[in-house]
Amino acid sequence: MNSIYPILKREFKSYFASPLAYIIIVVFQGISAWFFFLYLKGFLHIQLDPGFQLQRGELNLNNLVLAPYFGTITLVLLIIIPLITMRLLADERKSYTAELLFTSPIKLRTIILGKYLAAVILLIIMLTLSSINVFVLMVHGNPDIGAIMSGYIGLFLLGASFLAIGLFASSLTDNQLIAAVISFGVLLVLWLVGAMSPVDGSILGYISVINHFEPFGKGIIGIKDLVYYGSLIYLGLFLAHTALESERWR
Amino acid sequence: MIRVHNLTKNYGNLRAVDNISFELEKGDVLGFLGPNGAGKTTTMRIITGYMPPTKGSVRIEDVDIFDHPLKAKKQIGYLPENPPLYNDMNVEEYLDFVADIKMVPSKEKKGRILYVMDKCGITSVSKRIIAHLSKGYKQRVGIAQALINNPSVLVLDEPTNGLDPVQIIEIRELIKSLAGERTIILSTHILPEVTMICSRVIIINEGRIALEESLESLSLNLKSSESLYLKLRRNGDDVKEKIESIENISKVNMSAPGEYVIVPSNGSDVREELTSMAVKYNWGLLELRPLIHTLEEVFLKVISSEG
């Protein structure tokens, strides 16, 4: 397992060897800041409008700024994460380095885990940078710190699950674009399946990635949701492992 | 030491490797020959543990590569057909990474990197990004990568591919110098290369071993069938007859007017008799030289008789 570090290090450095990681971070940062600003502006507008005096209790920072802000970030992650994961395994095949990795004295799961963690660190960097927006609230207002924390934990888990699914998609092909399209497609289905669910508590509702995020945005960290994201991460990594293993046996 | 036992690999319905067995000891350099698609690369990929065989086994230094892959793979250095390079790294970073995943102990790492860079002549490009290197340099980085863990078994899939003539000679010298303590398998389709580097030859065709021989016995075979080529300015009807009258000649063929291929019996030397005869009858001797069967001819013969 101590060979996980060289894999992780190489993968992480390789993100920053091309402009890709910088562009992803800047775009993510730009969109989240822009929407944060819009939500905040809307909130201030309502605060100053005497017509909303009565409902002011409902119309707090959490409901009007943080919740929609987190919602926007989940959507941006849905689009950006396939771009982060697309090359992880697909590119190893394209550049023939898969032969180097698979003939080295390291386990396949070490390779997969190393690559996955490199992407996770990039996600953490993105989320940490975006939290600057929220600090503005802490300086000038009185937001619910607990809800912010749980919201970010939720975003991290959601993003980490997306990364695992993206990694699996990347294990299926040597073409980065195809990998990105597959992971985007799978994520979109997992996202929309909740909207198709006729009643609360149905299986479709349970499968939905976004239904499990909602409690985090409200400051609730539920075991059920932790288990859900944990299983999704495990499933993605397991399927990637299986895909690579079975390809060699074919 | 490599022991390959009854190796078979199917890709769906296609049998790429069909029941191949051979054994190599320390110090052996095996030349692996065969036309494209004969199964060379597949065999090498199985030996290095990249893919499992459908049937059969491979033992590296007495460790089965599929029962104990991590232990066996530590002994192997492998240069695939396409050098496995990360284009966004520089040469030194890349070798450092390979040393890490090949489990080179960290205190030996620096020394090994300097050693393989020196051996492969890439010290001058150590800080260059791999993507910007020429094909020859990339190939050399690929070879350096295979040597980084000081492997006892070296598997090289077309090691001189893409190199210029000077580099080819350097790499051949390098491989020769590496032999002694190691077991080396190399595939190539440059046949003279085999004569120069290898101690044994396996010709493989359609997944099967078509010929397996040590290079000494192979070249002995080649010598014993040595025939002579004779070219004369003035051809006469009786020339063939007169040559056949010489002792120890088993066959004379006229390949073109005035050109003869003469097969002496049992490797006897008839050149002196031929020259004096040519002078005596005033044939106008232009050329007389031995026709050595090259490995190419053996190769073609083996391959076509198989087909």
PDB file of N, CA and C in Angstrom, chain A residues 115-205:
ATOM      1  N   LYS A 115      -5.108   7.024  -7.885  1.00  0.00           N
ATOM      2  CA  LYS A 115      -5.663   7.942  -8.870  1.00  0.00           C
ATOM      3  C   LYS A 115      -6.911   8.628  -8.315  1.00  0.00           C
ATOM      4  N   TYR A 116      -7.728   7.843  -7.653  1.00  0.00           N
ATOM      5  CA  TYR A 116      -8.959   8.393  -7.094  1.00  0.00           C
ATOM      6  C   TYR A 116      -8.636   9.493  -6.073  1.00  0.00           C
ATOM      7  N   LEU A 117      -7.673   9.198  -5.185  1.00  0.00           N
ATOM      8  CA  LEU A 117      -7.352  10.170  -4.147  1.00  0.00           C
ATOM      9  C   LEU A 117      -6.771  11.457  -4.741  1.00  0.00           C
ATOM     10  N   ALA A 118      -6.036  11.340  -5.833  1.00  0.00           N
ATOM     11  CA  ALA A 118      -5.515  12.551  -6.482  1.00  0.00           C
ATOM     12  C   ALA A 118      -6.676  13.448  -6.907  1.00  0.00           C
ATOM     13  N   ALA A 119      -7.713  12.819  -7.484  1.00  0.00           N
ATOM     14  CA  ALA A 119      -8.883  13.588  -7.907  1.00  0.00           C
ATOM     15  C   ALA A 119      -9.629  14.151  -6.699  1.00  0.00           C
ATOM     16  N   VAL A 120      -9.663  13.375  -5.613  1.00  0.00           N
ATOM     17  CA  VAL A 120     -10.346  13.838  -4.403  1.00  0.00           C
ATOM     18  C   VAL A 120      -9.644  15.086  -3.842  1.00  0.00           C
ATOM     19  N   ILE A 121      -8.315  15.075  -3.895  1.00  0.00           N
ATOM     20  CA  ILE A 121      -7.586  16.240  -3.388  1.00  0.00           C
ATOM     21  C   ILE A 121      -7.898  17.474  -4.232  1.00  0.00           C
ATOM     22  N   LEU A 122      -7.996  17.281  -5.534  1.00  0.00           N
ATOM     23  CA  LEU A 122      -8.368  18.406  -6.394  1.00  0.00           C
ATOM     24  C   LEU A 122      -9.762  18.931  -6.008  1.00  0.00           C
ATOM     25  N   LEU A 123     -10.676  18.005  -5.721  1.00  0.00           N
ATOM     26  CA  LEU A 123     -12.021  18.397  -5.293  1.00  0.00           C
ATOM     27  C   LEU A 123     -11.963  19.203  -3.990  1.00  0.00           C
ATOM     28  N   ILE A 124     -11.134  18.724  -3.058  1.00  0.00           N
ATOM     29  CA  ILE A 124     -11.022  19.430  -1.780  1.00  0.00           C
ATOM     30  C   ILE A 124     -10.494  20.849  -2.002  1.00  0.00           C
ATOM     31  N   ILE A 125      -9.526  20.971  -2.888  1.00  0.00           N
ATOM     32  CA  ILE A 125      -8.990  22.313  -3.192  1.00  0.00           C
ATOM     33  C   ILE A 125     -10.106  23.207  -3.742  1.00  0.00           C
ATOM     34  N   MET A 126     -10.892  22.661  -4.672  1.00  0.00           N
ATOM     35  CA  MET A 126     -11.971  23.446  -5.267  1.00  0.00           C
ATOM     36  C   MET A 126     -12.972  23.898  -4.219  1.00  0.00           C
ATOM     37  N   LEU A 127     -13.367  22.952  -3.362  1.00  0.00           N
ATOM     38  CA  LEU A 127     -14.380  23.295  -2.362  1.00  0.00           C
ATOM     39  C   LEU A 127     -13.827  24.279  -1.334  1.00  0.00           C
ATOM     40  N   THR A 128     -12.566  24.086  -0.968  1.00  0.00           N
ATOM     41  CA  THR A 128     -11.959  25.000   0.006  1.00  0.00           C
ATOM     42  C   THR A 128     -11.906  26.419  -0.550  1.00  0.00           C
ATOM     43  N   LEU A 129     -11.491  26.523  -1.808  1.00  0.00           N
ATOM     44  CA  LEU A 129     -11.430  27.862  -2.410  1.00  0.00           C
ATOM     45  C   LEU A 129     -12.812  28.504  -2.461  1.00  0.00           C
ATOM     46  N   SER A 130     -13.834  27.693  -2.769  1.00  0.00           N
ATOM     47  CA  SER A 130     -15.176  28.260  -2.893  1.00  0.00           C
ATOM     48  C   SER A 130     -15.745  28.664  -1.531  1.00  0.00           C
ATOM     49  N   SER A 131     -15.155  28.134  -0.454  1.00  0.00           N
ATOM     50  CA  SER A 131     -15.698  28.474   0.864  1.00  0.00           C
ATOM     51  C   SER A 131     -15.368  29.917   1.242  1.00  0.00           C
ATOM     52  N   ILE A 132     -14.465  30.524   0.478  1.00  0.00           N
ATOM     53  CA  ILE A 132     -14.168  31.949   0.718  1.00  0.00           C
ATOM     54  C   ILE A 132     -15.460  32.770   0.629  1.00  0.00           C
ATOM     55  N   ASN A 133     -16.317  32.420  -0.323  1.00  0.00           N
ATOM     56  CA  ASN A 133     -17.598  33.119  -0.485  1.00  0.00           C
ATOM     57  C   ASN A 133     -18.372  33.149   0.831  1.00  0.00           C
ATOM     58  N   VAL A 134     -18.378  31.972   1.492  1.00  0.00           N
ATOM     59  CA  VAL A 134     -19.185  31.836   2.683  1.00  0.00           C
ATOM     60  C   VAL A 134     -18.574  32.608   3.856  1.00  0.00           C
ATOM     61  N   PHE A 135     -17.251  32.731   3.841  1.00  0.00           N
ATOM     62  CA  PHE A 135     -16.602  33.492   4.901  1.00  0.00           C
ATOM     63  C   PHE A 135     -17.069  34.947   4.913  1.00  0.00           C
ATOM     64  N   VAL A 136     -17.395  35.444   3.731  1.00  0.00           N
ATOM     65  CA  VAL A 136     -17.915  36.805   3.644  1.00  0.00           C
ATOM     66  C   VAL A 136     -19.153  36.933   4.537  1.00  0.00           C
ATOM     67  N   LEU A 137     -19.991  35.893   4.535  1.00  0.00           N
ATOM     68  CA  LEU A 137     -21.194  35.908   5.380  1.00  0.00           C
ATOM     69  C   LEU A 137     -20.840  35.955   6.846  1.00  0.00           C
ATOM     70  N   MET A 138     -19.777  35.221   7.200  1.00  0.00           N
ATOM     71  CA  MET A 138     -19.409  35.150   8.621  1.00  0.00           C
ATOM     72  C   MET A 138     -18.926  36.509   9.116  1.00  0.00           C
ATOM     73  N   VAL A 139     -18.233  37.216   8.230  1.00  0.00           N
ATOM     74  CA  VAL A 139     -17.705  38.517   8.622  1.00  0.00           C
ATOM     75  C   VAL A 139     -18.831  39.528   8.788  1.00  0.00           C
ATOM     76  N   HIS A 140     -19.792  39.524   7.869  1.00  0.00           N
ATOM     77  CA  HIS A 140     -20.797  40.572   7.854  1.00  0.00           C
ATOM     78  C   HIS A 140     -22.162  40.146   8.373  1.00  0.00           C
ATOM     79  N   GLY A 141     -22.334  38.888   8.661  1.00  0.00           N
ATOM     80  CA  GLY A 141     -23.668  38.464   9.119  1.00  0.00           C
ATOM     81  C   GLY A 141     -23.542  37.392  10.182  1.00  0.00           C
ATOM     82  N   ASN A 142     -24.615  36.648  10.349  1.00  0.00           N
ATOM     83  CA  ASN A 142     -24.630  35.665  11.417  1.00  0.00           C
ATOM     84  C   ASN A 142     -25.236  34.359  10.910  1.00  0.00           C
ATOM     85  N   PRO A 143     -24.520  33.712   9.966  1.00  0.00           N
ATOM     86  CA  PRO A 143     -25.101  32.496   9.389  1.00  0.00           C
ATOM     87  C   PRO A 143     -24.961  31.316  10.351  1.00  0.00           C
ATOM     88  N   ASP A 144     -25.682  30.240  10.066  1.00  0.00           N
ATOM     89  CA  ASP A 144     -25.636  29.025  10.872  1.00  0.00           C
ATOM     90  C   ASP A 144     -24.374  28.237  10.492  1.00  0.00           C
ATOM     91  N   ILE A 145     -23.356  28.319  11.365  1.00  0.00           N
ATOM     92  CA  ILE A 145     -22.074  27.668  11.050  1.00  0.00           C
ATOM     93  C   ILE A 145     -22.271  26.159  10.844  1.00  0.00           C
ATOM     94  N   GLY A 146     -23.115  25.585  11.660  1.00  0.00           N
ATOM     95  CA  GLY A 146     -23.371  24.144  11.557  1.00  0.00           C
ATOM     96  C   GLY A 146     -23.886  23.770  10.177  1.00  0.00           C
ATOM     97  N   ALA A 147     -24.808  24.582   9.657  1.00  0.00           N
ATOM     98  CA  ALA A 147     -25.365  24.285   8.331  1.00  0.00           C
ATOM     99  C   ALA A 147     -24.304  24.441   7.259  1.00  0.00           C
ATOM    100  N   ILE A 148     -23.436  25.413   7.435  1.00  0.00           N
ATOM    101  CA  ILE A 148     -22.357  25.593   6.450  1.00  0.00           C
ATOM    102  C   ILE A 148     -21.442  24.378   6.453  1.00  0.00           C
ATOM    103  N   MET A 149     -21.065  23.956   7.658  1.00  0.00           N
ATOM    104  CA  MET A 149     -20.178  22.796   7.770  1.00  0.00           C
ATOM    105  C   MET A 149     -20.808  21.556   7.155  1.00  0.00           C
ATOM    106  N   SER A 150     -22.044  21.281   7.541  1.00  0.00           N
ATOM    107  CA  SER A 150     -22.677  20.059   7.023  1.00  0.00           C
ATOM    108  C   SER A 150     -22.909  20.184   5.523  1.00  0.00           C
ATOM    109  N   GLY A 151     -23.181  21.397   5.043  1.00  0.00           N
ATOM    110  CA  GLY A 151     -23.352  21.605   3.601  1.00  0.00           C
ATOM    111  C   GLY A 151     -22.075  21.249   2.854  1.00  0.00           C
ATOM    112  N   TYR A 152     -20.940  21.688   3.411  1.00  0.00           N
ATOM    113  CA  TYR A 152     -19.679  21.376   2.743  1.00  0.00           C
ATOM    114  C   TYR A 152     -19.327  19.904   2.837  1.00  0.00           C
ATOM    115  N   ILE A 153     -19.657  19.280   3.974  1.00  0.00           N
ATOM    116  CA  ILE A 153     -19.441  17.827   4.070  1.00  0.00           C
ATOM    117  C   ILE A 153     -20.268  17.123   3.002  1.00  0.00           C
ATOM    118  N   GLY A 154     -21.517  17.581   2.848  1.00  0.00           N
ATOM    119  CA  GLY A 154     -22.394  17.002   1.827  1.00  0.00           C
ATOM    120  C   GLY A 154     -21.829  17.199   0.427  1.00  0.00           C
ATOM    121  N   LEU A 155     -21.337  18.400   0.147  1.00  0.00           N
ATOM    122  CA  LEU A 155     -20.764  18.671  -1.175  1.00  0.00           C
ATOM    123  C   LEU A 155     -19.565  17.762  -1.426  1.00  0.00           C
ATOM    124  N   PHE A 156     -18.749  17.599  -0.371  1.00  0.00           N
ATOM    125  CA  PHE A 156     -17.571  16.741  -0.515  1.00  0.00           C
ATOM    126  C   PHE A 156     -17.985  15.309  -0.836  1.00  0.00           C
ATOM    127  N   LEU A 157     -18.975  14.790  -0.093  1.00  0.00           N
ATOM    128  CA  LEU A 157     -19.408  13.406  -0.318  1.00  0.00           C
ATOM    129  C   LEU A 157     -20.031  13.241  -1.698  1.00  0.00           C
ATOM    130  N   LEU A 158     -20.849  14.219  -2.074  1.00  0.00           N
ATOM    131  CA  LEU A 158     -21.474  14.174  -3.398  1.00  0.00           C
ATOM    132  C   LEU A 158     -20.394  14.174  -4.475  1.00  0.00           C
ATOM    133  N   GLY A 159     -19.430  15.112  -4.346  1.00  0.00           N
ATOM    134  CA  GLY A 159     -18.345  15.205  -5.324  1.00  0.00           C
ATOM    135  C   GLY A 159     -17.509  13.944  -5.349  1.00  0.00           C
ATOM    136  N   ALA A 160     -17.220  13.391  -4.168  1.00  0.00           N
ATOM    137  CA  ALA A 160     -16.398  12.187  -4.100  1.00  0.00           C
ATOM    138  C   ALA A 160     -17.114  11.006  -4.766  1.00  0.00           C
ATOM    139  N   SER A 161     -18.443  10.943  -4.631  1.00  0.00           N
ATOM    140  CA  SER A 161     -19.197   9.878  -5.311  1.00  0.00           C
ATOM    141  C   SER A 161     -19.148  10.078  -6.821  1.00  0.00           C
ATOM    142  N   PHE A 162     -19.286  11.330  -7.245  1.00  0.00           N
ATOM    143  CA  PHE A 162     -19.207  11.621  -8.679  1.00  0.00           C
ATOM    144  C   PHE A 162     -17.844  11.199  -9.231  1.00  0.00           C
ATOM    145  N   LEU A 163     -16.803  11.479  -8.453  1.00  0.00           N
ATOM    146  CA  LEU A 163     -15.449  11.127  -8.897  1.00  0.00           C
ATOM    147  C   LEU A 163     -15.311   9.615  -9.070  1.00  0.00           C
ATOM    148  N   ALA A 164     -15.877   8.856  -8.126  1.00  0.00           N
ATOM    149  CA  ALA A 164     -15.774   7.394  -8.214  1.00  0.00           C
ATOM    150  C   ALA A 164     -16.488   6.879  -9.456  1.00  0.00           C
ATOM    151  N   ILE A 165     -17.655   7.476  -9.748  1.00  0.00           N
ATOM    152  CA  ILE A 165     -18.396   7.048 -10.942  1.00  0.00           C
ATOM    153  C   ILE A 165     -17.633   7.455 -12.206  1.00  0.00           C
ATOM    154  N   GLY A 166     -17.052   8.653 -12.171  1.00  0.00           N
ATOM    155  CA  GLY A 166     -16.248   9.110 -13.309  1.00  0.00           C
ATOM    156  C   GLY A 166     -15.036   8.224 -13.536  1.00  0.00           C
ATOM    157  N   LEU A 167     -14.420   7.789 -12.440  1.00  0.00           N
ATOM    158  CA  LEU A 167     -13.260   6.899 -12.552  1.00  0.00           C
ATOM    159  C   LEU A 167     -13.664   5.584 -13.211  1.00  0.00           C
ATOM    160  N   PHE A 168     -14.814   5.085 -12.830  1.00  0.00           N
ATOM    161  CA  PHE A 168     -15.317   3.861 -13.456  1.00  0.00           C
ATOM    162  C   PHE A 168     -15.508   4.079 -14.958  1.00  0.00           C
ATOM    163  N   ALA A 169     -16.132   5.201 -15.327  1.00  0.00           N
ATOM    164  CA  ALA A 169     -16.352   5.481 -16.755  1.00  0.00           C
ATOM    165  C   ALA A 169     -15.015   5.524 -17.493  1.00  0.00           C
ATOM    166  N   SER A 170     -14.011   6.069 -16.832  1.00  0.00           N
ATOM    167  CA  SER A 170     -12.696   6.190 -17.467  1.00  0.00           C
ATOM    168  C   SER A 170     -12.009   4.834 -17.618  1.00  0.00           C
ATOM    169  N   SER A 171     -12.455   3.851 -16.848  1.00  0.00           N
ATOM    170  CA  SER A 171     -11.845   2.520 -16.953  1.00  0.00           C
ATOM    171  C   SER A 171     -12.390   1.741 -18.148  1.00  0.00           C
ATOM    172  N   LEU A 172     -13.436   2.290 -18.772  1.00  0.00           N
ATOM    173  CA  LEU A 172     -14.119   1.526 -19.830  1.00  0.00           C
ATOM    174  C   LEU A 172     -13.560   1.786 -21.220  1.00  0.00           C
ATOM    175  N   THR A 173     -12.783   2.824 -21.389  1.00  0.00           N
ATOM    176  CA  THR A 173     -12.408   3.239 -22.737  1.00  0.00           C
ATOM    177  C   THR A 173     -11.020   3.856 -22.734  1.00  0.00           C
ATOM    178  N   ASP A 174     -10.413   3.989 -23.924  1.00  0.00           N
ATOM    179  CA  ASP A 174      -9.150   4.719 -23.973  1.00  0.00           C
ATOM    180  C   ASP A 174      -9.373   6.123 -24.530  1.00  0.00           C
ATOM    181  N   ASN A 175     -10.636   6.484 -24.692  1.00  0.00           N
ATOM    182  CA  ASN A 175     -10.959   7.787 -25.248  1.00  0.00           C
ATOM    183  C   ASN A 175     -11.530   8.685 -24.149  1.00  0.00           C
ATOM    184  N   GLN A 176     -10.819   9.767 -23.859  1.00  0.00           N
ATOM    185  CA  GLN A 176     -11.221  10.643 -22.752  1.00  0.00           C
ATOM    186  C   GLN A 176     -12.617  11.220 -22.945  1.00  0.00           C
ATOM    187  N   LEU A 177     -12.913  11.595 -24.193  1.00  0.00           N
ATOM    188  CA  LEU A 177     -14.200  12.230 -24.459  1.00  0.00           C
ATOM    189  C   LEU A 177     -15.343  11.251 -24.175  1.00  0.00           C
ATOM    190  N   ILE A 178     -15.151  10.011 -24.629  1.00  0.00           N
ATOM    191  CA  ILE A 178     -16.175   9.002 -24.378  1.00  0.00           C
ATOM    192  C   ILE A 178     -16.336   8.785 -22.873  1.00  0.00           C
ATOM    193  N   ALA A 179     -15.208   8.755 -22.156  1.00  0.00           N
ATOM    194  CA  ALA A 179     -15.267   8.588 -20.703  1.00  0.00           C
ATOM    195  C   ALA A 179     -16.070   9.719 -20.066  1.00  0.00           C
ATOM    196  N   ALA A 180     -15.831  10.942 -20.525  1.00  0.00           N
ATOM    197  CA  ALA A 180     -16.545  12.093 -19.958  1.00  0.00           C
ATOM    198  C   ALA A 180     -18.037  11.999 -20.241  1.00  0.00           C
ATOM    199  N   VAL A 181     -18.383  11.602 -21.468  1.00  0.00           N
ATOM    200  CA  VAL A 181     -19.795  11.516 -21.829  1.00  0.00           C
ATOM    201  C   VAL A 181     -20.494  10.417 -21.022  1.00  0.00           C
ATOM    202  N   ILE A 182     -19.810   9.272 -20.872  1.00  0.00           N
ATOM    203  CA  ILE A 182     -20.409   8.183 -20.085  1.00  0.00           C
ATOM    204  C   ILE A 182     -20.650   8.646 -18.649  1.00  0.00           C
ATOM    205  N   SER A 183     -19.637   9.268 -18.036  1.00  0.00           N
ATOM    206  CA  SER A 183     -19.833   9.619 -16.622  1.00  0.00           C
ATOM    207  C   SER A 183     -20.890  10.711 -16.483  1.00  0.00           C
ATOM    208  N   PHE A 184     -20.914  11.659 -17.407  1.00  0.00           N
ATOM    209  CA  PHE A 184     -21.949  12.686 -17.348  1.00  0.00           C
ATOM    210  C   PHE A 184     -23.339  12.051 -17.471  1.00  0.00           C
ATOM    211  N   GLY A 185     -23.462  11.107 -18.404  1.00  0.00           N
ATOM    212  CA  GLY A 185     -24.744  10.430 -18.599  1.00  0.00           C
ATOM    213  C   GLY A 185     -25.197   9.689 -17.348  1.00  0.00           C
ATOM    214  N   VAL A 186     -24.268   8.932 -16.762  1.00  0.00           N
ATOM    215  CA  VAL A 186     -24.623   8.160 -15.570  1.00  0.00           C
ATOM    216  C   VAL A 186     -25.015   9.098 -14.425  1.00  0.00           C
ATOM    217  N   LEU A 187     -24.238  10.164 -14.246  1.00  0.00           N
ATOM    218  CA  LEU A 187     -24.517  11.097 -13.157  1.00  0.00           C
ATOM    219  C   LEU A 187     -25.870  11.788 -13.359  1.00  0.00           C
ATOM    220  N   LEU A 188     -26.147  12.127 -14.611  1.00  0.00           N
ATOM    221  CA  LEU A 188     -27.405  12.805 -14.898  1.00  0.00           C
ATOM    222  C   LEU A 188     -28.595  11.899 -14.588  1.00  0.00           C
ATOM    223  N   VAL A 189     -28.468  10.637 -14.942  1.00  0.00           N
ATOM    224  CA  VAL A 189     -29.544   9.682 -14.636  1.00  0.00           C
ATOM    225  C   VAL A 189     -29.729   9.569 -13.122  1.00  0.00           C
ATOM    226  N   LEU A 190     -28.593   9.435 -12.406  1.00  0.00           N
ATOM    227  CA  LEU A 190     -28.672   9.322 -10.943  1.00  0.00           C
ATOM    228  C   LEU A 190     -29.285  10.582 -10.335  1.00  0.00           C
ATOM    229  N   TRP A 191     -29.115  11.682 -10.999  1.00  0.00           N
ATOM    230  CA  TRP A 191     -29.634  12.960 -10.522  1.00  0.00           C
ATOM    231  C   TRP A 191     -31.140  13.060 -10.774  1.00  0.00           C
ATOM    232  N   LEU A 192     -31.524  12.763 -12.016  1.00  0.00           N
ATOM    233  CA  LEU A 192     -32.910  12.983 -12.435  1.00  0.00           C
ATOM    234  C   LEU A 192     -33.861  11.912 -11.934  1.00  0.00           C
ATOM    235  N   VAL A 193     -33.299  10.775 -11.548  1.00  0.00           N
ATOM    236  CA  VAL A 193     -34.150   9.651 -11.184  1.00  0.00           C
ATOM    237  C   VAL A 193     -35.037  10.023  -9.981  1.00  0.00           C
ATOM    238  N   GLY A 194     -34.538  10.968  -9.154  1.00  0.00           N
ATOM    239  CA  GLY A 194     -35.324  11.406  -8.006  1.00  0.00           C
ATOM    240  C   GLY A 194     -36.595  12.124  -8.434  1.00  0.00           C
ATOM    241  N   ALA A 195     -36.486  12.919  -9.491  1.00  0.00           N
ATOM    242  CA  ALA A 195     -37.630  13.671  -9.984  1.00  0.00           C
ATOM    243  C   ALA A 195     -38.693  12.755 -10.573  1.00  0.00           C
ATOM    244  N   MET A 196     -38.257  11.554 -11.020  1.00  0.00           N
ATOM    245  CA  MET A 196     -39.211  10.621 -11.612  1.00  0.00           C
ATOM    246  C   MET A 196     -39.940   9.825 -10.545  1.00  0.00           C
ATOM    247  N   SER A 197     -39.425   9.892  -9.325  1.00  0.00           N
ATOM    248  CA  SER A 197     -40.022   9.078  -8.275  1.00  0.00           C
ATOM    249  C   SER A 197     -41.408   9.613  -7.922  1.00  0.00           C
ATOM    250  N   PRO A 198     -42.447   8.771  -8.000  1.00  0.00           N
ATOM    251  CA  PRO A 198     -43.826   9.219  -7.788  1.00  0.00           C
ATOM    252  C   PRO A 198     -44.105   9.604  -6.338  1.00  0.00           C
ATOM    253  N   VAL A 199     -43.580   8.825  -5.403  1.00  0.00           N
ATOM    254  CA  VAL A 199     -43.844   9.142  -3.983  1.00  0.00           C
ATOM    255  C   VAL A 199     -42.527   9.182  -3.222  1.00  0.00           C
ATOM    256  N   ASP A 200     -42.543   9.894  -2.120  1.00  0.00           N
ATOM    257  CA  ASP A 200     -41.365   9.899  -1.270  1.00  0.00           C
ATOM    258  C   ASP A 200     -41.124   8.504  -0.716  1.00  0.00           C
ATOM    259  N   GLY A 201     -39.846   8.152  -0.579  1.00  0.00           N
ATOM    260  CA  GLY A 201     -39.517   6.865   0.019  1.00  0.00           C
ATOM    261  C   GLY A 201     -39.512   5.724  -0.982  1.00  0.00           C
ATOM    262  N   SER A 202     -39.758   5.991  -2.259  1.00  0.00           N
ATOM    263  CA  SER A 202     -39.681   4.925  -3.245  1.00  0.00           C
ATOM    264  C   SER A 202     -38.208   4.636  -3.553  1.00  0.00           C
ATOM    265  N   ILE A 203     -37.978   3.529  -4.268  1.00  0.00           N
ATOM    266  CA  ILE A 203     -36.595   3.146  -4.570  1.00  0.00           C
ATOM    267  C   ILE A 203     -35.928   4.192  -5.448  1.00  0.00           C
ATOM    268  N   LEU A 204     -36.670   4.681  -6.435  1.00  0.00           N
ATOM    269  CA  LEU A 204     -36.108   5.706  -7.326  1.00  0.00           C
ATOM    270  C   LEU A 204     -35.671   6.924  -6.520  1.00  0.00           C
ATOM    271  N   GLY A 205     -36.483   7.288  -5.544  1.00  0.00           N
ATOM    272  CA  GLY A 205     -36.140   8.411  -4.693  1.00  0.00           C
ATOM    273  C   GLY A 205     -34.885   8.138  -3.888  1.00  0.00           C
TER     274      GLY A 205
END
